XYZ file of C-alpha atoms in Angstrom:
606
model
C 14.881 12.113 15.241
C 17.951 9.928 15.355
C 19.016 6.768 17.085
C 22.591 5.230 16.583
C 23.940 2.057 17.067
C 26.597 -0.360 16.013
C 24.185 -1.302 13.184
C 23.803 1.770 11.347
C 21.733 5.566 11.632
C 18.477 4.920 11.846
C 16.288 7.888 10.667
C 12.577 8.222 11.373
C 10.838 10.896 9.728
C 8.495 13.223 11.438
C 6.787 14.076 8.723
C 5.020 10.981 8.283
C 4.190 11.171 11.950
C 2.322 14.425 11.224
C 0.079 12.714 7.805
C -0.386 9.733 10.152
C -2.046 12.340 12.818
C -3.898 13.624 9.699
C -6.032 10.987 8.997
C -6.537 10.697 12.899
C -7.242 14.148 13.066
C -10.537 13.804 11.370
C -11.703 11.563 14.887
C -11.347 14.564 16.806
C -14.147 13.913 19.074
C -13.799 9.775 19.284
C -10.078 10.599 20.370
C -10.888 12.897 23.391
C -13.673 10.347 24.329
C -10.978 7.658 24.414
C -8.815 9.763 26.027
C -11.429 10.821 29.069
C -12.551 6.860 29.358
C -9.081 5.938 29.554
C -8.671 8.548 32.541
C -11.589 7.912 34.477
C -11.125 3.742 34.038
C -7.325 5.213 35.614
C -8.571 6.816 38.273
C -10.989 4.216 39.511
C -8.307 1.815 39.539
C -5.806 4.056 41.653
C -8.032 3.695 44.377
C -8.641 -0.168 44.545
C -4.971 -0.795 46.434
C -6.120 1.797 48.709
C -9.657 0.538 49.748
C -8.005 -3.326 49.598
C -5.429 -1.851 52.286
C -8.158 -0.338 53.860
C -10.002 -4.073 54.246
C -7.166 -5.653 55.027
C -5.923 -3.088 58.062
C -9.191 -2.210 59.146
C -11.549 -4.523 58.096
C -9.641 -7.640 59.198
C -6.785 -6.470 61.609
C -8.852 -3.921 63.514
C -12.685 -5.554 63.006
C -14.149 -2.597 61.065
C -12.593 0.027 63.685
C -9.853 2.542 63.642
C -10.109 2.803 67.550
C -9.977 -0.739 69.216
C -9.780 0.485 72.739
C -13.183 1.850 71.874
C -14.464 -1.371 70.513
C -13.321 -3.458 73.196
C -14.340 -0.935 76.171
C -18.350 -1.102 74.422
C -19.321 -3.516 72.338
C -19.937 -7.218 72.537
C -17.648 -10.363 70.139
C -21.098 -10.908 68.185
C -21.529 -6.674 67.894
C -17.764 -6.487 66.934
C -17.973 -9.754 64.085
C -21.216 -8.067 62.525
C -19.482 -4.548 62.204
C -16.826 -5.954 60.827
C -18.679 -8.221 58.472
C -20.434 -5.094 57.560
C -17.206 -2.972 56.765
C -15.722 -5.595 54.412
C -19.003 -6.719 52.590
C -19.242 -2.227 52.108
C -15.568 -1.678 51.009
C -16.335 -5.183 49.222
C -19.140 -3.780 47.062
C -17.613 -0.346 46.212
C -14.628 -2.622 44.824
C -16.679 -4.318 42.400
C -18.673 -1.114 41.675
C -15.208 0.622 40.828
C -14.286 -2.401 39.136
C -17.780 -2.640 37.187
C -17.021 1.048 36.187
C -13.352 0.133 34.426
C -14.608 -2.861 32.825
C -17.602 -0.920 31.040
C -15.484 1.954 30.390
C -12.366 -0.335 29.048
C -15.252 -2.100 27.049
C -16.593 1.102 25.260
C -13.047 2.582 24.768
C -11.757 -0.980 23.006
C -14.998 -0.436 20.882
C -14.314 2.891 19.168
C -10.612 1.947 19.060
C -11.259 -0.948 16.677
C -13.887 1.355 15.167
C -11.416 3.936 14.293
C -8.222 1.624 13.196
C -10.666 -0.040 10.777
C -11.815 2.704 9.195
C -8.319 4.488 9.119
C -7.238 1.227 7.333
C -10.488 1.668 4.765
C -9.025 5.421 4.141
C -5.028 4.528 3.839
C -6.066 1.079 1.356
C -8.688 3.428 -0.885
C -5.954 6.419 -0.879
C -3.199 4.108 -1.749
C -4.997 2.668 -4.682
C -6.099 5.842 -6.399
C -2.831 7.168 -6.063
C -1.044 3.760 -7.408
C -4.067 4.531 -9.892
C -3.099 7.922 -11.215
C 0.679 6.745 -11.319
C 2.659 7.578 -14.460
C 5.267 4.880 -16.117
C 7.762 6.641 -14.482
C 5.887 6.990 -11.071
C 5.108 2.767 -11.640
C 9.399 2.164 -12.313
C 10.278 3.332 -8.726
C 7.950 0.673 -7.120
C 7.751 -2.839 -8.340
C 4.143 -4.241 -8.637
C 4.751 -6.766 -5.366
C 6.022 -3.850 -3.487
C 2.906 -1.771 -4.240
C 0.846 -4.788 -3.174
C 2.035 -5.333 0.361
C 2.191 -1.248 0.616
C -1.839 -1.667 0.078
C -1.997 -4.417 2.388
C 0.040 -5.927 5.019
C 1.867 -2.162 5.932
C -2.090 -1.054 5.955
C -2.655 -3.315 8.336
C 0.616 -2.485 10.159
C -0.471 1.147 10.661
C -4.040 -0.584 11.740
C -2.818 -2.761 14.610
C -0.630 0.311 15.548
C -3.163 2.556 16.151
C -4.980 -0.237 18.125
C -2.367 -0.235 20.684
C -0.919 2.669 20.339
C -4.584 5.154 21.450
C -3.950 3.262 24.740
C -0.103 4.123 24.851
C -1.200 8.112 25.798
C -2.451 6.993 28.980
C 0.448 5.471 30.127
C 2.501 8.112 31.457
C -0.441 8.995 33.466
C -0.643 5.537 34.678
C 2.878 5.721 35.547
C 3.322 9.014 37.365
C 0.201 8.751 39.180
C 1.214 4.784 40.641
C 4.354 6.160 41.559
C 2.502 9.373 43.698
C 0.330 6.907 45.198
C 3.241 4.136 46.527
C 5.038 7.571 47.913
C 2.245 7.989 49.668
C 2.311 4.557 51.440
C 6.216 4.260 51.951
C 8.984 6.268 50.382
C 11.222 4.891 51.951
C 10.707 1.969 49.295
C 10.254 4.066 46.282
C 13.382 3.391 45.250
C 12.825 -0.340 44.308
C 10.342 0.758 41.771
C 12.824 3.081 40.673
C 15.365 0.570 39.876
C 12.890 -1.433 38.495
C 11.387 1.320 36.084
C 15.260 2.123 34.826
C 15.266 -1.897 34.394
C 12.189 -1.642 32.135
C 13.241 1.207 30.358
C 16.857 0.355 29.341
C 15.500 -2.938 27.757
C 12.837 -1.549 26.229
C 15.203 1.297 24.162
C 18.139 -1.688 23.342
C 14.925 -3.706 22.111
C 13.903 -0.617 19.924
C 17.751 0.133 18.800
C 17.983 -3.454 17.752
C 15.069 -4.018 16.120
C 14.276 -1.021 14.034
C 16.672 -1.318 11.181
C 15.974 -5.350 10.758
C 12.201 -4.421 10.444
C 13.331 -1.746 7.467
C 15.570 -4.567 5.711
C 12.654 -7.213 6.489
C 10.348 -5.595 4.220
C 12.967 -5.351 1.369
C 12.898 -8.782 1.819
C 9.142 -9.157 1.788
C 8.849 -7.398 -1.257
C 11.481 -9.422 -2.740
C 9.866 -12.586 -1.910
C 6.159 -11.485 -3.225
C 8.447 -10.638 -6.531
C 9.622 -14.018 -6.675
C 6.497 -15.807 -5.985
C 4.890 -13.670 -8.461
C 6.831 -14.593 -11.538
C 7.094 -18.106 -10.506
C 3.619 -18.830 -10.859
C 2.962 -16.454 -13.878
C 5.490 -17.736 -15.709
C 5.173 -21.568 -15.124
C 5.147 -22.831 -18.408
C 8.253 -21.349 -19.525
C 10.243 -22.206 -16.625
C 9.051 -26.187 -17.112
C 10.170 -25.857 -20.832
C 13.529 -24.905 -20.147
C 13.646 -27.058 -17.273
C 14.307 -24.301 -14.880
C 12.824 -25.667 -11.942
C 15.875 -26.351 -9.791
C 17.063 -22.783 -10.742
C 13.490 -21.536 -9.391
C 13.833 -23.476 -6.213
C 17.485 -22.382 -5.464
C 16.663 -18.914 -5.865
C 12.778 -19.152 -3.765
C 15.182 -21.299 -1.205
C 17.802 -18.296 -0.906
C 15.197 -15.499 -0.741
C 12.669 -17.701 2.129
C 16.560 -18.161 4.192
C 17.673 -14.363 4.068
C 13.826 -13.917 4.976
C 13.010 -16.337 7.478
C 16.685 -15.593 9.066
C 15.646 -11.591 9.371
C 12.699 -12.207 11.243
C 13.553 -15.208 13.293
C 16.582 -11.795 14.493
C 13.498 -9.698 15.073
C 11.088 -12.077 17.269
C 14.320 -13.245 19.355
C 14.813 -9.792 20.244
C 11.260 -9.092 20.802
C 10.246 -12.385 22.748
C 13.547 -12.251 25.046
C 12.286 -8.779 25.992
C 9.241 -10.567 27.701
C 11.076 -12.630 30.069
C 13.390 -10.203 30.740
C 10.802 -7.689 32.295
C 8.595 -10.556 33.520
C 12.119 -11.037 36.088
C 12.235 -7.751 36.496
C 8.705 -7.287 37.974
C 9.318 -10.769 40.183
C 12.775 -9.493 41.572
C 11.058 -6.012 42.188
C 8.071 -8.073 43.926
C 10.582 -10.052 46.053
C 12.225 -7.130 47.439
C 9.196 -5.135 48.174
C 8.050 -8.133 50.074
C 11.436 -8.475 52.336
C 11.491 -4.447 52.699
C 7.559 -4.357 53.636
C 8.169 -7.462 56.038
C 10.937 -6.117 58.075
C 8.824 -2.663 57.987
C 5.884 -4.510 59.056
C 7.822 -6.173 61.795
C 9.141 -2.792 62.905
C 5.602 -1.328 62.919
C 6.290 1.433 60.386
C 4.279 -0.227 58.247
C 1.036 -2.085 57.796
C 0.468 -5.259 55.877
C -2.343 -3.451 54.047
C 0.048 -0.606 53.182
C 3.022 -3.141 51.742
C 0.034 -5.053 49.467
C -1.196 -1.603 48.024
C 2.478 -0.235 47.770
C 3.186 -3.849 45.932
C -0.158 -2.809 43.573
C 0.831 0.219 43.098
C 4.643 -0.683 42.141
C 3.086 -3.698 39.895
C 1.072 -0.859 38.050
C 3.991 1.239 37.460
C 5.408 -1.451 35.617
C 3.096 -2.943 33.994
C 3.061 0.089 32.733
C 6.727 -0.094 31.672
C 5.239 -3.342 29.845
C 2.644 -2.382 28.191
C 4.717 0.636 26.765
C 7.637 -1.496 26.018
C 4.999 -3.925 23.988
C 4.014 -1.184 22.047
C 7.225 0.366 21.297
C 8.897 -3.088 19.840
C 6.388 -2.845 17.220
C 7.140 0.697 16.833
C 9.501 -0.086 14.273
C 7.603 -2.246 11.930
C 5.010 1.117 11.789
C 7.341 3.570 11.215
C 8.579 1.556 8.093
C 5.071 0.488 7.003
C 3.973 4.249 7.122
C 6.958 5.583 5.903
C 6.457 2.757 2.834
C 2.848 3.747 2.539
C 3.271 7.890 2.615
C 5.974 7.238 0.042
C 3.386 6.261 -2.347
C 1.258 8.539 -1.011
C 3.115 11.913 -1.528
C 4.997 10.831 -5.000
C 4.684 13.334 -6.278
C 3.733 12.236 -10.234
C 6.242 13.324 -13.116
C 3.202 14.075 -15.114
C 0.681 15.696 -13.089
C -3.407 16.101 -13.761
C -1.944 19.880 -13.252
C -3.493 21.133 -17.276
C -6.711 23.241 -17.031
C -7.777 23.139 -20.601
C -9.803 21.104 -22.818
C -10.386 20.213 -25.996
C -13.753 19.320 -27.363
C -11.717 16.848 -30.573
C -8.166 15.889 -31.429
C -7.826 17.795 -34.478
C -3.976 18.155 -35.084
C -1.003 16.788 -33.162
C 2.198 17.980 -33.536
C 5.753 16.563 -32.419
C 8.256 19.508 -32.219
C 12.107 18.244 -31.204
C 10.829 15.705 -29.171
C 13.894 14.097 -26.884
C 13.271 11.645 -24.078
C 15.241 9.163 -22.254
C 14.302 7.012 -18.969
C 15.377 8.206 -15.290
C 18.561 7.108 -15.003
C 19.736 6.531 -18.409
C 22.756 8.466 -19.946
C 21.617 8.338 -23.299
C 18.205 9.138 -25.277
C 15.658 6.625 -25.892
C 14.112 9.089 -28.952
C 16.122 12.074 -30.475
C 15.128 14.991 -32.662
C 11.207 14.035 -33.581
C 9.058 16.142 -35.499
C 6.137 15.031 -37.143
C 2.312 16.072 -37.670
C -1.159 14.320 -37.206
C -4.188 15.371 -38.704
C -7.754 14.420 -37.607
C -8.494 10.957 -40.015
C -5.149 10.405 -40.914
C -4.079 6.808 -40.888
C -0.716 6.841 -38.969
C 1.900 3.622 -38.845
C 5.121 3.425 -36.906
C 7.448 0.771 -37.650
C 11.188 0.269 -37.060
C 14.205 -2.050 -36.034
C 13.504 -4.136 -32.488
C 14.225 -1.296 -29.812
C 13.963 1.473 -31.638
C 11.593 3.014 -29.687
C 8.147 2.176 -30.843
C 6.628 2.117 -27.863
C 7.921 4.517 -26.122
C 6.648 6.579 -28.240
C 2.703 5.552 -28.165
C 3.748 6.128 -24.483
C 4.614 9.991 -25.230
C 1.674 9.773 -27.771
C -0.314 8.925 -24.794
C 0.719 11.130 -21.750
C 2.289 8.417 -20.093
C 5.262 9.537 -20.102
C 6.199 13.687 -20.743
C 9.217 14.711 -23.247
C 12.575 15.253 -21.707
C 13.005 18.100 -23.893
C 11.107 19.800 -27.133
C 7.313 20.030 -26.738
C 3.983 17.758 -27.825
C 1.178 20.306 -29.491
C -2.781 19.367 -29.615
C -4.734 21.765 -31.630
C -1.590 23.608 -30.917
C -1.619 23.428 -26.821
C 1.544 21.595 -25.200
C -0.377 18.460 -23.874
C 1.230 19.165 -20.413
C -1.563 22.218 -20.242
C -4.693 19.809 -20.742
C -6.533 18.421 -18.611
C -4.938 14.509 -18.835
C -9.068 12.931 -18.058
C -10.313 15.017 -20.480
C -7.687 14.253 -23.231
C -7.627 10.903 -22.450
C -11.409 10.402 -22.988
C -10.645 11.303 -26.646
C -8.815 8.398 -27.109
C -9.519 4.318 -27.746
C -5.939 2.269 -26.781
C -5.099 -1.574 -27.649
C -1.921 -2.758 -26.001
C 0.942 -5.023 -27.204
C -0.564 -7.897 -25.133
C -4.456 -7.483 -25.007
C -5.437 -7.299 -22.058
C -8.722 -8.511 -20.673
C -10.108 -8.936 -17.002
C -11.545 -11.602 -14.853
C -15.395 -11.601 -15.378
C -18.081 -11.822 -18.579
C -17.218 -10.897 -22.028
C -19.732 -7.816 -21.462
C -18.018 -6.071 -18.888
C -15.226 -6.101 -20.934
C -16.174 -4.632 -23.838
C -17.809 -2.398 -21.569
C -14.861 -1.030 -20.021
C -14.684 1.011 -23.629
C -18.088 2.224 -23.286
C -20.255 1.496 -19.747
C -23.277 2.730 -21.723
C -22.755 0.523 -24.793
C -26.160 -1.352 -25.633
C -26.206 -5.080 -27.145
C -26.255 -3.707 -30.664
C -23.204 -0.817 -30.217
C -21.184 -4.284 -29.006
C -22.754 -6.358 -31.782
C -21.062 -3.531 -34.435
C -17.354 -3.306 -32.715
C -17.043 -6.883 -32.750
C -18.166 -7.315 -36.520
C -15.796 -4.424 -37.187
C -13.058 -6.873 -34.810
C -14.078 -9.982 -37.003
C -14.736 -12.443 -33.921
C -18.530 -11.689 -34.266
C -18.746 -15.781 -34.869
C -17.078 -16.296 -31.303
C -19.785 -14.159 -29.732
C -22.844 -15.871 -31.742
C -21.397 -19.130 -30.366
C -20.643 -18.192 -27.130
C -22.871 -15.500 -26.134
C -22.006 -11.989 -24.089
C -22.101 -13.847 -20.878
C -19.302 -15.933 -21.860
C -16.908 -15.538 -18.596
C -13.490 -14.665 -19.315
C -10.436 -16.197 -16.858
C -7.642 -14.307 -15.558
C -5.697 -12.543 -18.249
C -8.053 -14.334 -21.061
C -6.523 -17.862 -19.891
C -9.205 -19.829 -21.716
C -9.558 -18.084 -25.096
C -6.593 -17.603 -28.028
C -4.290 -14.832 -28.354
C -6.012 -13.789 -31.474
C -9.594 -13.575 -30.011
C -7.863 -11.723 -27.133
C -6.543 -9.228 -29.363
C -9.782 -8.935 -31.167
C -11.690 -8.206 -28.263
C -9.078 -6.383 -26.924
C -10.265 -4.143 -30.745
C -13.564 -4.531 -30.454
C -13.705 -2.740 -26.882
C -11.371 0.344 -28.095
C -13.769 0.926 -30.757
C -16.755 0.222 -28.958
C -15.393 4.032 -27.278
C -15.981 6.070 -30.616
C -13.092 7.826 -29.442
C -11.095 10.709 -31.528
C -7.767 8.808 -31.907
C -7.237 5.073 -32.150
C -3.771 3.532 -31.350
C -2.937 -0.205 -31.881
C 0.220 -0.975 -30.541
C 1.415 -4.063 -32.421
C -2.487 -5.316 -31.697
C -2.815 -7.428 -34.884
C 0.480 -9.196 -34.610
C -1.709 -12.960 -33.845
C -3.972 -12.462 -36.384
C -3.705 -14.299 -39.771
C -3.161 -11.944 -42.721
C -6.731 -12.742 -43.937
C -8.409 -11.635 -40.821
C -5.632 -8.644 -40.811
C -6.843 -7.569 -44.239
C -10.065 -8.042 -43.833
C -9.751 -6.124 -39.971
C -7.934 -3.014 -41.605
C -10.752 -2.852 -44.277
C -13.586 -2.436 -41.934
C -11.494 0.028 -39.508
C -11.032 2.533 -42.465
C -14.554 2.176 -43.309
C -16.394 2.731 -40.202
C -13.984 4.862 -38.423
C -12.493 6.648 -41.064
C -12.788 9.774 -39.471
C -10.522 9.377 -36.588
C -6.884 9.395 -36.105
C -5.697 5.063 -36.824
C -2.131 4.842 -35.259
C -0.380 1.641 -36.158
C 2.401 0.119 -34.455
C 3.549 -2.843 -36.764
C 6.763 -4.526 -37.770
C 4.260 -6.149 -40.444
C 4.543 -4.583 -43.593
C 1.806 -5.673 -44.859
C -0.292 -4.568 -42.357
C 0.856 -0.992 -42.833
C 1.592 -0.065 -46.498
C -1.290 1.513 -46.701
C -1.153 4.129 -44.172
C -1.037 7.737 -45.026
C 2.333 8.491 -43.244
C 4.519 5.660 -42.085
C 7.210 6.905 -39.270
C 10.490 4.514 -39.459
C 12.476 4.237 -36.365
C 15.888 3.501 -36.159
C 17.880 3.728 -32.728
C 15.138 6.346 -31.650
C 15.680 8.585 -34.441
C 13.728 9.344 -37.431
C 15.178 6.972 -40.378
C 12.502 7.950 -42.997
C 8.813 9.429 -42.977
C 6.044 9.330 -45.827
C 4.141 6.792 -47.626
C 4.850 3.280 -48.412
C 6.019 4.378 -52.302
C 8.224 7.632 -51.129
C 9.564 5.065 -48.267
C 10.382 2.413 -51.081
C 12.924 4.954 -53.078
C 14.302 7.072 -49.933
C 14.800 4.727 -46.614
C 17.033 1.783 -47.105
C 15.703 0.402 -43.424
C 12.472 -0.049 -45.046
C 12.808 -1.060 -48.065
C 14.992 -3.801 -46.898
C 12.103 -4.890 -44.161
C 9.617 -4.703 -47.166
C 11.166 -7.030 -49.431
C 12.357 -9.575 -46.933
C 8.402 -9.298 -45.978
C 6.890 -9.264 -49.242
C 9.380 -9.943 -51.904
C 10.626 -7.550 -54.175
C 8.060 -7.597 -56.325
C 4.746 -7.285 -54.200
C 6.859 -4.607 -52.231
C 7.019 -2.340 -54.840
């Protein structure tokens, strides 16, 4: 569907309509239940105007009485006051029964409204993070983190308070058409003031829509750009106070809170003018009914209890109007929160959980012409690798600064699949097994460590949820920080990124939990770059000990920490420079031999 305007082509896509109606679809039942509250509380209140006209023509004008010749002719003032009493008091309490019905009904319907927004919003929050979950790198680079955030949250809730108002919306055109039937039915002659006044509702409710829709879109662009900004502010506080980059910070926060605030200050002008607008609709509509009804009522073609239902009636239609035009202004702001949330939703991933086989132990890996480069990029981030793995082979990769180290460990991995040429394990392309099961075979330390919130435990844990005191006790002897643990005890809580403890006894725990996994392949991606060469040495010497079956891959730019691997893989520029040991290095790649001696000197490289 299209709407055009002076601001652009604004494009909503129906496709996210239909996964919306999806997750509605599995309240099936709830949804007609609404629906036949919603059109019984409707019907009950079409015929208030009419027994209120009633009352007021009958009860009042004519004492209870259609005939008043006959009222006069036979019965007394004190017969004619208690009949008439009687009539009112009777039209009286089937007006509040009616009226006892809507409110129960209205009650109940609000109930399994909220009931079935808030678990919709349960659904769309848990769907969004397993599928953020199960992204690849490449999935993660079209979506920054902040963006992913408010897609989890505040466009959650979006769709939420949408389908809140919007269950009522389907009612509405009932509402309408049948408040219309019934004022034809007291005077048509004066059905065409509602008339004008419905085209007045309608035309400002679509310029409100036109208007709005493509701020809301650029709005939360904005949003996301602001969480971004906020974000890296407060993670990276220190280094913006040591370069003194406050006023920088603040110029940029200032610029990014103006172009925000001044979006949506554009979007609730628009959206609050529409409120007065139809609010002087409905009292010019009111005034003219009034004038028309009194010169009909001073004609006697009308009666004053016809002109107050007609005026009820008329009121109802647009309300109606009103409560439709409500719900369409924030029409926009859903169609962009579930178009930003079905986005995630139906990425599909570059590498998919599509393999079907598994493999009971990594036993050989092979790289065969292995070219990849990142979406977008003209050029090649790796070129032309081939090289082989073999279950307990000690594996380093070292190179220049960009030469595409980790990249690498990321193909290594699955995180990312080849561009071109193929990755073998136990001779299957790794795009064929199953990613869970593969992954379950291997024990990863990032470049930075990593550690979560919460106690020591639950960390190391996160290796191994089955791992007893003693299995913990091991891997951190084997991680040397078995004297932090003695000290501080496995209950020790851990801040927010590892805050409160060094980088080196983050990077050792960081260890100790990958080999608390007893996993088939180890990788340690630059992971003992904060450790003294002491602890290094002494760190190495208990990993080829006690896991010396496994696959040990190294990323270092240490030397020292890698001579004695069984194949070292130099990068250079994301190609192959030289591959062997330490000694064949030495004599055949100049790249390494340089980074050797400048290490080690010339004689301990040797």
């Amino acid at each position: 569907i299209f709407f055009r305007s002076k601001r652009g082509v604004i494009f909503i896509k129906i496709k996210y309509l239909k996964k919306s109606l999806k997750y509605l679809s599995t309240y099936r039942n709830m949804l007609f239940l609404i629906l036949f509250n919603l059109i019984i509380s409707q019907i009950c209140g079409f015929f208030l105007p009419c027994i209120m006209a009633d009352i007021v023509d009958i009860g009042i004008k004519q004492h209870g009485f259609v005939d008043m010749g006959i009222v006069q002719a036979t019965m007394s003032e004190s017969e004619i006051i208690r009949c008439q009493t009687s009539y009112i008091l009777s039209k009286g309490a089937i007006m509040a029964g009616i009226t006892l019905i809507v409110v129960i009904l209205d009650v109940f319907t609000g109930y399994i409204i909220s009931k079935i927004s808030a678990d919709m919003s349960l659904k769309l929050r848990r769907d969004v993070f397993l599928k953020i979950s199960d992204f690849s790198y490449r999935d993660y680079d079209k979506f920054s983190v902040s963006s992913l955030i408010t897609r989890a949250t505040s466009d959650v809730e979006s769709v939420k308070i949408m389908v809140l108002s919007s269950t009522k919306m389907v009612i509405l055109p009932f509402m309408i058409g049948g408040g219309i039937f019934m004022a034809i039915q007291k005077s048509a002659s004066m059905s065409s003031i509602m008339a004008w006044g419905s085209v007045g509702a309608v035309v400002c409710v679509t310029a409100c829509f036109l208007l709005v829709t493509p701020k809301v879109k650029i709005f939360q662009k904005l949003f996301d750009n602001f969480n971004q900004i906020i974000k890296e502010r407060l993670s990276g506080v220190q280094l913006i106070r040591v370069f003194g980059k406050e006023e920088f910070e603040r110029n940029k926060f200032k610029k990014s809170n103006e172009k925000l605030t001044s979006t949506s200050l554009f979007i609730n002008k628009i959206t609050i003018m529409m409120v007065p607008i139809l609010t002087a609709i409905i009292n010019f509509m009111t005034v003219f009914i009034v004038w028309v009804g009194a010169e009909n009522i001073s004609k006697s073609s009308m009666n004053v209890g016809d002109v107050m239902a007609f005026l009820q009636y008329a009121t109802m239609v647009i309300t109606a109007f009103v409560m439709l035009s409500i719900t369409i202004s924030s029409m926009p702001k859903f169609w962009v929160s579930a178009e930003r949330i079905f986005e995630v939703l139906y990425t599909e991933t570059v590498i998919k959980n599509e393999g079907k086989k598994f493999i009971e132990n990594i036993n050989l890996i092979e790289f065969k012409n292995v070219e990849f480069r990142y979406p977008g990029a003209e050029e090649n981030v790796l070129s032309n690798l081939n090289f082989t793995i073999k279950a307990g082979d000690r594996i380093a990769i070292t190179g220049t600064t960009g030469s595409g180290k980790s990249t690498l460990i990321k193909l290594l991995l699955g995180f990312y699949a080849p561009s071109n040429g193929s990755i073998l394990v136990n001779g299957t392309d790794l795009k064929d097994i199953d990613k869970k099961n593969f992954l379950e075979k291997i024990s990863y330390v990032p470049q930075a460590g990593t550690l979560f919130s919460g106690k020591l435990s639950s960390n190391l844990r996160i290796g191994n949820e089955n791992a007893t005191k003693d299995e913990m006790k091991r891997s951190l002897e084997i991680a040397q920080i078995s004297d932090f643990v003695n000290e501080n005890g496995f209950e020790f809580e851990i801040m927010k990124n590892g805050n409160n403890i060094s980088g080196g006894q983050r990077q050792r725990i960081a260890i100790a939990r990958a080999i608390l996994r007893n996993a088939d392949m180890y990788v340690f991606d630059d992971s003992f770059s904060r450790l003294d060469f002491k602890t290094d040495s002494n760190l190495r010497k208990a990993l080829n000990t006690q896991i010396k079956d496994a696959v040990k891959v190294t990323v270092s730019q240490r030397i020292g920490t890698i001579k004695q691997s069984d194949m070292i893989i130099v990068l250079d520029e994301g190609k192959i420079s030289g591959i062997g040991t330490h000694e064949k290095l030495m004599l055949e790649c100049e790249i390494y031999k340089n980074m050797a001696e400048l290490q080690l000197g010339k004689e301990e490289a040797k």
